[in-house]
Short mmCIF file of C-alpha atoms and ligand atoms in Angstrom, two decimals:
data_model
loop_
_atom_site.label_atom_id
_atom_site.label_comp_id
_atom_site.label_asym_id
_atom_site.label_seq_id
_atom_site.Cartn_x
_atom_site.Cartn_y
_atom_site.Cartn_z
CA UNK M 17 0.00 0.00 0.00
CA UNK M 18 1.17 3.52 -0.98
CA UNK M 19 -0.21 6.52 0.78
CA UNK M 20 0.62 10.46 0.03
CA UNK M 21 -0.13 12.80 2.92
CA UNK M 22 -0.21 16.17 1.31
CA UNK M 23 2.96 16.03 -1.34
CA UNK M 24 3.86 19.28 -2.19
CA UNK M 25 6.94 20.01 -5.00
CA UNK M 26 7.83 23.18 -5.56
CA UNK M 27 11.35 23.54 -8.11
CA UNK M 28 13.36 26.19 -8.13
CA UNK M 29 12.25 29.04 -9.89
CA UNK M 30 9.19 28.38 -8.60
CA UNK M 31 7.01 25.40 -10.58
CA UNK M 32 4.46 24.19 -8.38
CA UNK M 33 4.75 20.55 -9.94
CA UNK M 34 2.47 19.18 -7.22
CA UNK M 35 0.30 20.55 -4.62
CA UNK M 36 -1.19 18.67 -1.77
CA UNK M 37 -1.56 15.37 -3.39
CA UNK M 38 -3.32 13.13 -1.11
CA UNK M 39 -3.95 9.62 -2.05
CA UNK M 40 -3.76 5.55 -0.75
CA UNK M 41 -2.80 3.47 -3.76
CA UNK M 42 -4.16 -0.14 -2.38
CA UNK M 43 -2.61 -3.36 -2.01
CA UNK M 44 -2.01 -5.17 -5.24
CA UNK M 45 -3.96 -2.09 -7.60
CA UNK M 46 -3.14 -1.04 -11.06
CA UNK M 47 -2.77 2.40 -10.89
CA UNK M 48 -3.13 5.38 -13.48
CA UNK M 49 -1.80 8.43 -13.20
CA UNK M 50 -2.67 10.54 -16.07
CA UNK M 51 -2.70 14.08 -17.23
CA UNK M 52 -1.57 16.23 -20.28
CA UNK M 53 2.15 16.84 -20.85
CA UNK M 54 3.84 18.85 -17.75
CA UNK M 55 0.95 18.52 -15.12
CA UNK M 56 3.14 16.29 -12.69
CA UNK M 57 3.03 12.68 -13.37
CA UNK M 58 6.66 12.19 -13.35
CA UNK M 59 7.51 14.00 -10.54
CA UNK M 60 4.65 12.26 -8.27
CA UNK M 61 6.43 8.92 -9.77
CA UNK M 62 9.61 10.04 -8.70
CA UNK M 63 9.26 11.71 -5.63
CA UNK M 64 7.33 7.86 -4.70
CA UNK M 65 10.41 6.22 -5.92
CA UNK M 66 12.05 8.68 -3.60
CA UNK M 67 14.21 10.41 -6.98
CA UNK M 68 12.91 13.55 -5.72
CA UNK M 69 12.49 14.90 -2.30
CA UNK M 70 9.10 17.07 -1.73
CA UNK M 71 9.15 20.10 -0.33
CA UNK M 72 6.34 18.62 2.06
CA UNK M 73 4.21 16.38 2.85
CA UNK M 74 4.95 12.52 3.70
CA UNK M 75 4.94 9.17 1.63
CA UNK M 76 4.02 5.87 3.75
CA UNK M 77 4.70 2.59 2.03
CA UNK M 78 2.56 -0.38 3.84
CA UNK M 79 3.05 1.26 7.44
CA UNK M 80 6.24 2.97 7.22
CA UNK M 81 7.39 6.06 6.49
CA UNK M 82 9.78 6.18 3.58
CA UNK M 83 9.92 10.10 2.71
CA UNK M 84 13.69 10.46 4.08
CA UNK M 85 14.67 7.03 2.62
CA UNK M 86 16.95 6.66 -0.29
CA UNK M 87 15.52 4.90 -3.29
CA UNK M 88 18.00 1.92 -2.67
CA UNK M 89 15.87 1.15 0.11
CA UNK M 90 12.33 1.39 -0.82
CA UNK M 91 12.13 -1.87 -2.46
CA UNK M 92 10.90 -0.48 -5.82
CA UNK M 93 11.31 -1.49 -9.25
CA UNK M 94 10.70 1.58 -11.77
CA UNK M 95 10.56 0.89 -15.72
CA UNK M 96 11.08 4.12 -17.82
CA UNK M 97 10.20 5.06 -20.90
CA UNK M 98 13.49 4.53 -22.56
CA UNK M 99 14.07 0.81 -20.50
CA UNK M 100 17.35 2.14 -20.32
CA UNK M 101 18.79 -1.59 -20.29
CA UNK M 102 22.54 -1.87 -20.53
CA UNK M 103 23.60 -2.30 -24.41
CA UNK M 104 27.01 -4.02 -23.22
CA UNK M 105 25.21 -6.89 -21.11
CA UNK M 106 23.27 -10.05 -22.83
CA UNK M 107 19.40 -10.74 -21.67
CA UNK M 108 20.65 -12.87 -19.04
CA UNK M 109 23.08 -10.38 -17.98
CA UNK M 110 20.21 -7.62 -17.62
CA UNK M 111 17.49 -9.47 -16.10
CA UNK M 112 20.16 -10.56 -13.23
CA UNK M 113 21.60 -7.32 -12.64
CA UNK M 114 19.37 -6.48 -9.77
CA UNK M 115 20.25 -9.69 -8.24
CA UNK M 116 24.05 -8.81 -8.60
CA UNK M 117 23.58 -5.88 -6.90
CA UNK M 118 22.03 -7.37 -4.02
CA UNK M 119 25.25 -10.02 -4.10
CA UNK M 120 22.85 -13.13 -5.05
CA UNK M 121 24.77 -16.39 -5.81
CA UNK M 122 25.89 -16.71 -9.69
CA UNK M 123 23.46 -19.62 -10.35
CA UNK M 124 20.71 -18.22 -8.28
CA UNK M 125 20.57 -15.67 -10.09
CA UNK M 126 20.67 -17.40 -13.43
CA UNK M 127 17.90 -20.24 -12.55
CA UNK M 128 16.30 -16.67 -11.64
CA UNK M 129 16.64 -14.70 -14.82
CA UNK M 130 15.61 -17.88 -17.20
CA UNK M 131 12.45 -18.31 -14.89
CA UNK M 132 11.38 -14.69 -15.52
CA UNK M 133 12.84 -14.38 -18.42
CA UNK M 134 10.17 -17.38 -19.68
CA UNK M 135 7.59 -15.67 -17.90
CA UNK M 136 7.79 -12.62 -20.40
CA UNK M 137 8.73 -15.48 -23.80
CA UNK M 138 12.46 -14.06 -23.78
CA UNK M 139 13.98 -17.53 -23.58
CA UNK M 140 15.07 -17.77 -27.16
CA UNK M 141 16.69 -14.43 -26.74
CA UNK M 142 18.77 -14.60 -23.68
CA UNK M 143 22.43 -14.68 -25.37
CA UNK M 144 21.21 -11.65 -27.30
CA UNK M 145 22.44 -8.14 -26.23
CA UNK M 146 19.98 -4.82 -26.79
CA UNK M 147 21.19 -3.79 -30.25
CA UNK M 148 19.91 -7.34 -31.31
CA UNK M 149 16.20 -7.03 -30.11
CA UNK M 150 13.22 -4.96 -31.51
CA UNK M 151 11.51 -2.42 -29.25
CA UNK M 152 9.38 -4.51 -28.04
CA UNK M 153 11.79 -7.13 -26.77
CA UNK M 154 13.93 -4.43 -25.24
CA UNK M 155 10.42 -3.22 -23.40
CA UNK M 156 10.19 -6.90 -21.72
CA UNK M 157 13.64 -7.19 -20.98
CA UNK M 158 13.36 -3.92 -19.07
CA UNK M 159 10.52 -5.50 -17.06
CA UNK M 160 11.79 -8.83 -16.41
CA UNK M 161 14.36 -6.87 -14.57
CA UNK M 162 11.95 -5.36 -12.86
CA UNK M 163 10.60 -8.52 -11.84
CA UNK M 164 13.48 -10.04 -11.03
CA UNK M 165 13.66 -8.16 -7.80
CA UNK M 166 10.30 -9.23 -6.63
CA UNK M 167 9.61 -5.67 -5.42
CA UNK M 168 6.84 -4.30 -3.32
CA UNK M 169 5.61 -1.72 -6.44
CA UNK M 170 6.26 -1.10 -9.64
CA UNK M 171 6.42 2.58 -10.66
CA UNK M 172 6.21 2.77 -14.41
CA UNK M 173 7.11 5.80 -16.30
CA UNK M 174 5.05 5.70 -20.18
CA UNK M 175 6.77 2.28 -20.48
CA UNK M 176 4.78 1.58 -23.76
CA UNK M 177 5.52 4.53 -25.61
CA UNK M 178 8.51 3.55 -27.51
CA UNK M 179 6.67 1.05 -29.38
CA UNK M 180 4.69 1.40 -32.36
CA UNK M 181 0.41 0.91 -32.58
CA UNK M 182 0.49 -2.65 -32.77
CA UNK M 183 3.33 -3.58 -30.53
CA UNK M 184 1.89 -0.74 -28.08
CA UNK M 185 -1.75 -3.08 -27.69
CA UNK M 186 0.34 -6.53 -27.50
CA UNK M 187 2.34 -4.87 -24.42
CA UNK M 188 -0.73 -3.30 -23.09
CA UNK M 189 -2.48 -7.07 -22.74
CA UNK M 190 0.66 -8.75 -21.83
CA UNK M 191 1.39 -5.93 -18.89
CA UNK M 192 -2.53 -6.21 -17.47
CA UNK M 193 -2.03 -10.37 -17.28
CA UNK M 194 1.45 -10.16 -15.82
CA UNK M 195 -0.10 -7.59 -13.24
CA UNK M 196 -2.73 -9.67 -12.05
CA UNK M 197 -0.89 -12.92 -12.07
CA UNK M 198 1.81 -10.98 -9.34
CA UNK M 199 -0.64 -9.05 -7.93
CA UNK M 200 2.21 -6.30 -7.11
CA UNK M 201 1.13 -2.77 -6.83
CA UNK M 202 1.65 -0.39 -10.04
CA UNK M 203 1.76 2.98 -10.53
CA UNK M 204 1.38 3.69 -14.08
CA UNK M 205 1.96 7.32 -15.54
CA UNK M 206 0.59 8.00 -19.03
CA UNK M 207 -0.90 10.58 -21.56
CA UNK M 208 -2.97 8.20 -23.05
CA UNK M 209 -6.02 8.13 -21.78
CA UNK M 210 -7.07 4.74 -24.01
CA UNK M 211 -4.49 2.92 -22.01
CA UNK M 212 -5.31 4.23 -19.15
CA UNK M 213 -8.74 3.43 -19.25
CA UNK M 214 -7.71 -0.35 -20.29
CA UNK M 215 -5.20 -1.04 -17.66
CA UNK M 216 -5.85 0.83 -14.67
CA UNK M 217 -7.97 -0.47 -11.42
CA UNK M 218 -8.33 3.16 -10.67
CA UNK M 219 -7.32 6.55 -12.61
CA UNK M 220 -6.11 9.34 -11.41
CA UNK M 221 -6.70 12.39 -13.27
CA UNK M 222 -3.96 15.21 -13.40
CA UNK M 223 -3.86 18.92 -14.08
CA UNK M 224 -1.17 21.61 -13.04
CA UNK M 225 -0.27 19.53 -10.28
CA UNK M 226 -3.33 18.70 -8.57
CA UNK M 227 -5.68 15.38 -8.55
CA UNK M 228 -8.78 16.65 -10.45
CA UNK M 229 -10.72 13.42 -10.02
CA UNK M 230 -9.78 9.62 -9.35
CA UNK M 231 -12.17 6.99 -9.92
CA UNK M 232 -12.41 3.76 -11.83
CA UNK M 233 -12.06 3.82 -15.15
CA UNK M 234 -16.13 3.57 -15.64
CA UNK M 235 -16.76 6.56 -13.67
CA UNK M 236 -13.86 8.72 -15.28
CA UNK M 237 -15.91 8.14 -18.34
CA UNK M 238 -19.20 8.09 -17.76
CA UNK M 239 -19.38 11.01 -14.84
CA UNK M 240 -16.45 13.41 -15.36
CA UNK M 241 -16.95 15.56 -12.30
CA UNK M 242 -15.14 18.59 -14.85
CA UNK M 243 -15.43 19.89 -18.36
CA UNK M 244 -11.41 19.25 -18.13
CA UNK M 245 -11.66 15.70 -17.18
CA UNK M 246 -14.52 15.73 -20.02
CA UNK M 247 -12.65 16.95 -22.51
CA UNK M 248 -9.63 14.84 -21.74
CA UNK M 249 -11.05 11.90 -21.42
CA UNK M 250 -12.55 9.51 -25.10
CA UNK M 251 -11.31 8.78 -27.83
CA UNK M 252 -13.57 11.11 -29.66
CA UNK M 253 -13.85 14.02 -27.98
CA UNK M 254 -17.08 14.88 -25.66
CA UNK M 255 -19.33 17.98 -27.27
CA UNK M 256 -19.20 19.93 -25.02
CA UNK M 257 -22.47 22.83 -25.66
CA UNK M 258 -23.76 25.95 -23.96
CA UNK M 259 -27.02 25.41 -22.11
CA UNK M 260 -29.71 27.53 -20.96
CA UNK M 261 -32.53 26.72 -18.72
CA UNK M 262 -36.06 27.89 -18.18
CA UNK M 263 -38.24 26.65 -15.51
CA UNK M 264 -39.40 23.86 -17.82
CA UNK M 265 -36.62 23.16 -19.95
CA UNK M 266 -32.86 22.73 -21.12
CA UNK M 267 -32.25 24.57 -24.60
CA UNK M 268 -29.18 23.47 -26.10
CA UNK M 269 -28.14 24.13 -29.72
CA UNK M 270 -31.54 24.26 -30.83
CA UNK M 271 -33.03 21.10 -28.77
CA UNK M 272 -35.20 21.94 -26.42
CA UNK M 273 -34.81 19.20 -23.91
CA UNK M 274 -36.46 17.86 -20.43
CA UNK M 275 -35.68 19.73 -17.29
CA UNK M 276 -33.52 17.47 -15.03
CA UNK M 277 -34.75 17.07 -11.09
CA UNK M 278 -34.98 19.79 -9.43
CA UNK M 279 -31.06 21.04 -9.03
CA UNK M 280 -30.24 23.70 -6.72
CA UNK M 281 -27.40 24.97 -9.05
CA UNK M 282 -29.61 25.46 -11.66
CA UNK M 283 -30.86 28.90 -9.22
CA UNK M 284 -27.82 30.44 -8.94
CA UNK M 285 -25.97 32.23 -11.35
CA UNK M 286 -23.46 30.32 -13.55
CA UNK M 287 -22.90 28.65 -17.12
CA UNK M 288 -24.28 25.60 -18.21
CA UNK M 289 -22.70 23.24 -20.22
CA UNK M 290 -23.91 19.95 -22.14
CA UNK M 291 -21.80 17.43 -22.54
CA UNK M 292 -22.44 14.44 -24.78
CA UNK M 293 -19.98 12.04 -26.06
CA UNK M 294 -20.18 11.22 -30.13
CA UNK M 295 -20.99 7.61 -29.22
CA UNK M 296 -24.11 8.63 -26.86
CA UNK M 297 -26.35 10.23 -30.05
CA UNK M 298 -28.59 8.88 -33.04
CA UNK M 299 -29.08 10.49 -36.03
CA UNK M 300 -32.40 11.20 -37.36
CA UNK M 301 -33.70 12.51 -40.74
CA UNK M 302 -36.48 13.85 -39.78
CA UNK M 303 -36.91 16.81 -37.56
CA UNK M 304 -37.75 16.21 -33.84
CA UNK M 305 -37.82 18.89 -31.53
CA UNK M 306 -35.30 16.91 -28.54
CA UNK M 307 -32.36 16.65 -31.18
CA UNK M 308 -30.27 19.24 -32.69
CA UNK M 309 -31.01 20.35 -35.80
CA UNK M 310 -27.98 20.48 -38.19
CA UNK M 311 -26.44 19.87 -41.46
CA UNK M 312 -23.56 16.80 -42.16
CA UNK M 313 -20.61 19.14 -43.21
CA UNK M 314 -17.96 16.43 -42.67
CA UNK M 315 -17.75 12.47 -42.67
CA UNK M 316 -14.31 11.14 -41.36
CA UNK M 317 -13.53 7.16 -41.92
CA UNK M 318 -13.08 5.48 -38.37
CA UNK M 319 -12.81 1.73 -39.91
CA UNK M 320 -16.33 0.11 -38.19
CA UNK M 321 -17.82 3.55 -37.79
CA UNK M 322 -17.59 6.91 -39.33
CA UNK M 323 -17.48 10.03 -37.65
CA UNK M 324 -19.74 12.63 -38.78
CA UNK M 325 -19.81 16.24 -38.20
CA UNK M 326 -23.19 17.72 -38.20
CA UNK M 327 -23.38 21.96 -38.48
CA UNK M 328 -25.79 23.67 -36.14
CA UNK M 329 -26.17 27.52 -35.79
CA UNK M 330 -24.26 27.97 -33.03
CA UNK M 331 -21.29 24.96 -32.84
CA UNK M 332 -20.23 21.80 -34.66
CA UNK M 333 -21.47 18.86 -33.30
CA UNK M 334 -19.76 15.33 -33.61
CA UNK M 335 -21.35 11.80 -33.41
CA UNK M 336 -20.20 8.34 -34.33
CA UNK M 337 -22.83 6.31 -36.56
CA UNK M 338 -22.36 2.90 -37.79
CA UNK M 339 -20.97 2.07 -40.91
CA UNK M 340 -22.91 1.98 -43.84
CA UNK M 341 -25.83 4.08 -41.99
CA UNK M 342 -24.18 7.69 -43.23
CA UNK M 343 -26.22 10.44 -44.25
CA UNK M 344 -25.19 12.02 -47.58
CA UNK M 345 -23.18 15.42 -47.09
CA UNK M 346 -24.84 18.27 -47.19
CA UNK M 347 -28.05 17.19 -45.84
CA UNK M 348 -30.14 18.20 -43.01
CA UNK M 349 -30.40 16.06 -40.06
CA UNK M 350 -31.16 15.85 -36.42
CA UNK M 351 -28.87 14.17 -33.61
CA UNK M 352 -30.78 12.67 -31.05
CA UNK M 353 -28.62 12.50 -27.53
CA UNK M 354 -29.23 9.22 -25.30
CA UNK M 355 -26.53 9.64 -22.50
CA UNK M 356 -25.41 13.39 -21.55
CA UNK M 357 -23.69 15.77 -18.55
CA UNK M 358 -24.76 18.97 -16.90
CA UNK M 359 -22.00 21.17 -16.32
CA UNK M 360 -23.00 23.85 -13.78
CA UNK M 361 -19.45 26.48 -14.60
CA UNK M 362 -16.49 23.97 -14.52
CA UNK M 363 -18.09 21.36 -12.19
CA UNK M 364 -20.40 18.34 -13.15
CA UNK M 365 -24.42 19.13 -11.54
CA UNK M 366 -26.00 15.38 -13.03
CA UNK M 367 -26.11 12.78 -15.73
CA UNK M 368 -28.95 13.22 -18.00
P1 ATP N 3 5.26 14.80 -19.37
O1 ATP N 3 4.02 14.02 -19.69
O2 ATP N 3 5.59 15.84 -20.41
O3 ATP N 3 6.43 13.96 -18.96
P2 ATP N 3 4.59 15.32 -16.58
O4 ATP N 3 3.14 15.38 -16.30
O5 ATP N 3 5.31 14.07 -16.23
O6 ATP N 3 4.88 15.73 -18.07
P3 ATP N 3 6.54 16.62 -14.88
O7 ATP N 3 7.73 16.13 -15.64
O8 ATP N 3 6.25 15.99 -13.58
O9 ATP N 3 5.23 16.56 -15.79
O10 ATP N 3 6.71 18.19 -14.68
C1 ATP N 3 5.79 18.97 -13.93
C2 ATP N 3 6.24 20.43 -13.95
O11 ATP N 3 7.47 20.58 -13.22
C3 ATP N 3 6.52 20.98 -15.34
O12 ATP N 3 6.09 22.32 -15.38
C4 ATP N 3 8.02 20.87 -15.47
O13 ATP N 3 8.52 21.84 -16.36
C5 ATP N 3 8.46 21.13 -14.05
N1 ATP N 3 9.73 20.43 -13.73
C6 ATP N 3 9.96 19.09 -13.79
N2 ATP N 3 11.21 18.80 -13.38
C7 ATP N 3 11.81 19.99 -13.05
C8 ATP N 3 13.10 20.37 -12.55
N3 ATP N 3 14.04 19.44 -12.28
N4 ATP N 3 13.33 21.68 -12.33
C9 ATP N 3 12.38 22.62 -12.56
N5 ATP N 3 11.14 22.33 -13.03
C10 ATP N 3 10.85 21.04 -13.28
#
């Protein structure tokens, strides 16, 4: 178990690279941290693996209190995003070097190094040295070192992000089995929210050095509690549309849609936003006053679905429709929302 009590960095000149972080990572979780570029996620990583000192607050492993320890002796194993595996040394030679370090018998630590190195299919390769091995190989050579030193967490730092597409989804399985077959605890920093969503137990969502939300990955999708975490989260990107209310309804880009429950938000003063993902609406062709009313300006080719762009008056909406069920360009048509957010100024008011 990993718990931050308040981590605070601030770097000279200033950067407030994280600010009052408070969070227990539990026993045996997959962990996410993820943000866009520069919010923190390395430096939380590191000043866990105790690489950086904070400039306060406390970090507990299990029941101790590891902020003044040196990383040497916090029993973790941390896989970068460069593996940064030694070219001069063989598979064997890699995967063992942990053990070396901690002065482990030779052939210990070689009956060691073939049994993880067969957990991660490198047996064929372990007379090989780096310059010999693809990205990918390199990628499990760097964990099987990791794993070597049967370590109480693994702090990963974009490990996948070397690798191209294809190699990048054969990692992504192979890392979530591995995980759950050691059950060791893993902190995970990314920029992708697809793979966080697809490995993580829980997310943690990042921005300018604070936790904006964590949750599972099912709530970090379907109940953003911001328009950042909104925005930032999907492969598409959520529409995110100016409301207005009247006592009996929601106008949004020309729908004029059911009042939610009675909100208390709703009486104060304040912007409200709808958010609907492209995957939550139908398209109609015939005009119904609950859907926006548009025109299909653009039709973009995602493979199983297309993505269509439908111009309203006042913003471009996106949707996702099935294959083969595309409108012709230039036509009018109506998007029909199923699943949508009230935003009530930055903050999320109820699911629609
Ligand atoms: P990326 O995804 O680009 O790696 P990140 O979320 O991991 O970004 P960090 O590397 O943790 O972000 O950086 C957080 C902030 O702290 C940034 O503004 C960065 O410029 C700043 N920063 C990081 N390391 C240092 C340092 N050694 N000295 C001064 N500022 C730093």
């Amino acid at each position: 178990m990993i718990s931050l009590h308040g981590l605070t960095k601030v770097f000279p000149g200033g950067v407030h690279a994280l600010d009052d972080i408070r969070l227990t990572i539990a026993d045996g979780e997959f962990f996410a941290l993820l943000g866009p570029s520069g919010c923190g996620k390395t430096t939380l990583l590191r000043t866990i693996a105790g690489l950086e000192t904070p400039t306060a607050g406390r970090v507990h492993i299990d029941d101790a209190d590891v902020t003044t320890l040196p990383p040497g002796q916090r029993d973790l194993a941390m896989v970068f995003q460069d593996y940064a595996i030694f070219p001069h040394m063989d598979v064997t030679a890699n995967i063992a070097y942990p053990l070396r370090i901690r002065k482990v018998p030779r052939r210990e630590r070689a009956a060691k190094a073939a049994d993880v190195a067969a957990r991660l299919s490198l047996t064929e390769l372990l007379r090989r040295r780096p310059a010999e091995l693809s990205g990918g190989q390199q990628q499990r050579v760097a964990l099987a070192r990791a794993i070597a030193c049967h370590p109480t967490a693994f702090l990963f730092d974009e490990p996948l992000s070397n690798l191209d597409a294809r190699l990048r989804l054969e990692a992504r399985t192979f890392l979530k089995r591995l995980q759950r077959e050691l059950a060791v605890t893993t902190v995970f920093v990314t920029h992708d929210q697809a793979e966080a969503l697809a490995l993580a137990d829980r997310i943690a969502v990042m921005s300018a050095g604070r936790m904006i939300q964590i949750g599972t990955p099912a709530d970090i999708f379907h109940r953003p509690a911001t328009t950042f975490v909104a925005a930032f989260i999907g492969s598409t990107p959520m529409n995110l549309l100016p409301a207005r209310h009247t006592p009996t309804a929601l106008h949004v880009a020309g729908a004029t849609l059911p009042l939610p429950p009675p909100l208390a938000a709703l009486d104060t003063p304040g912007d409200l936003t709808y958010g609907v993902r492209p995957e939550y609406m139908d398209l109609s062709a015939t005009e119904r006053p609950d859907a926006f009313p548009g025109t299909i300006s653009v039709m973009e080719n995602l493979g199983t679905h297309t993505l269509v762009t439908l111009e309203t008056p006042r913003a471009l909406i996106q949707l996702v429709v099935p294959e083969g069920d595309e409108p012709p360009l230039g036509t009018p048509a109506w998007a029909v929302p199923r699943r949508a957010l009230l935003y009530h100024g930055d903050t999320l008011l109820t699911t629609l």
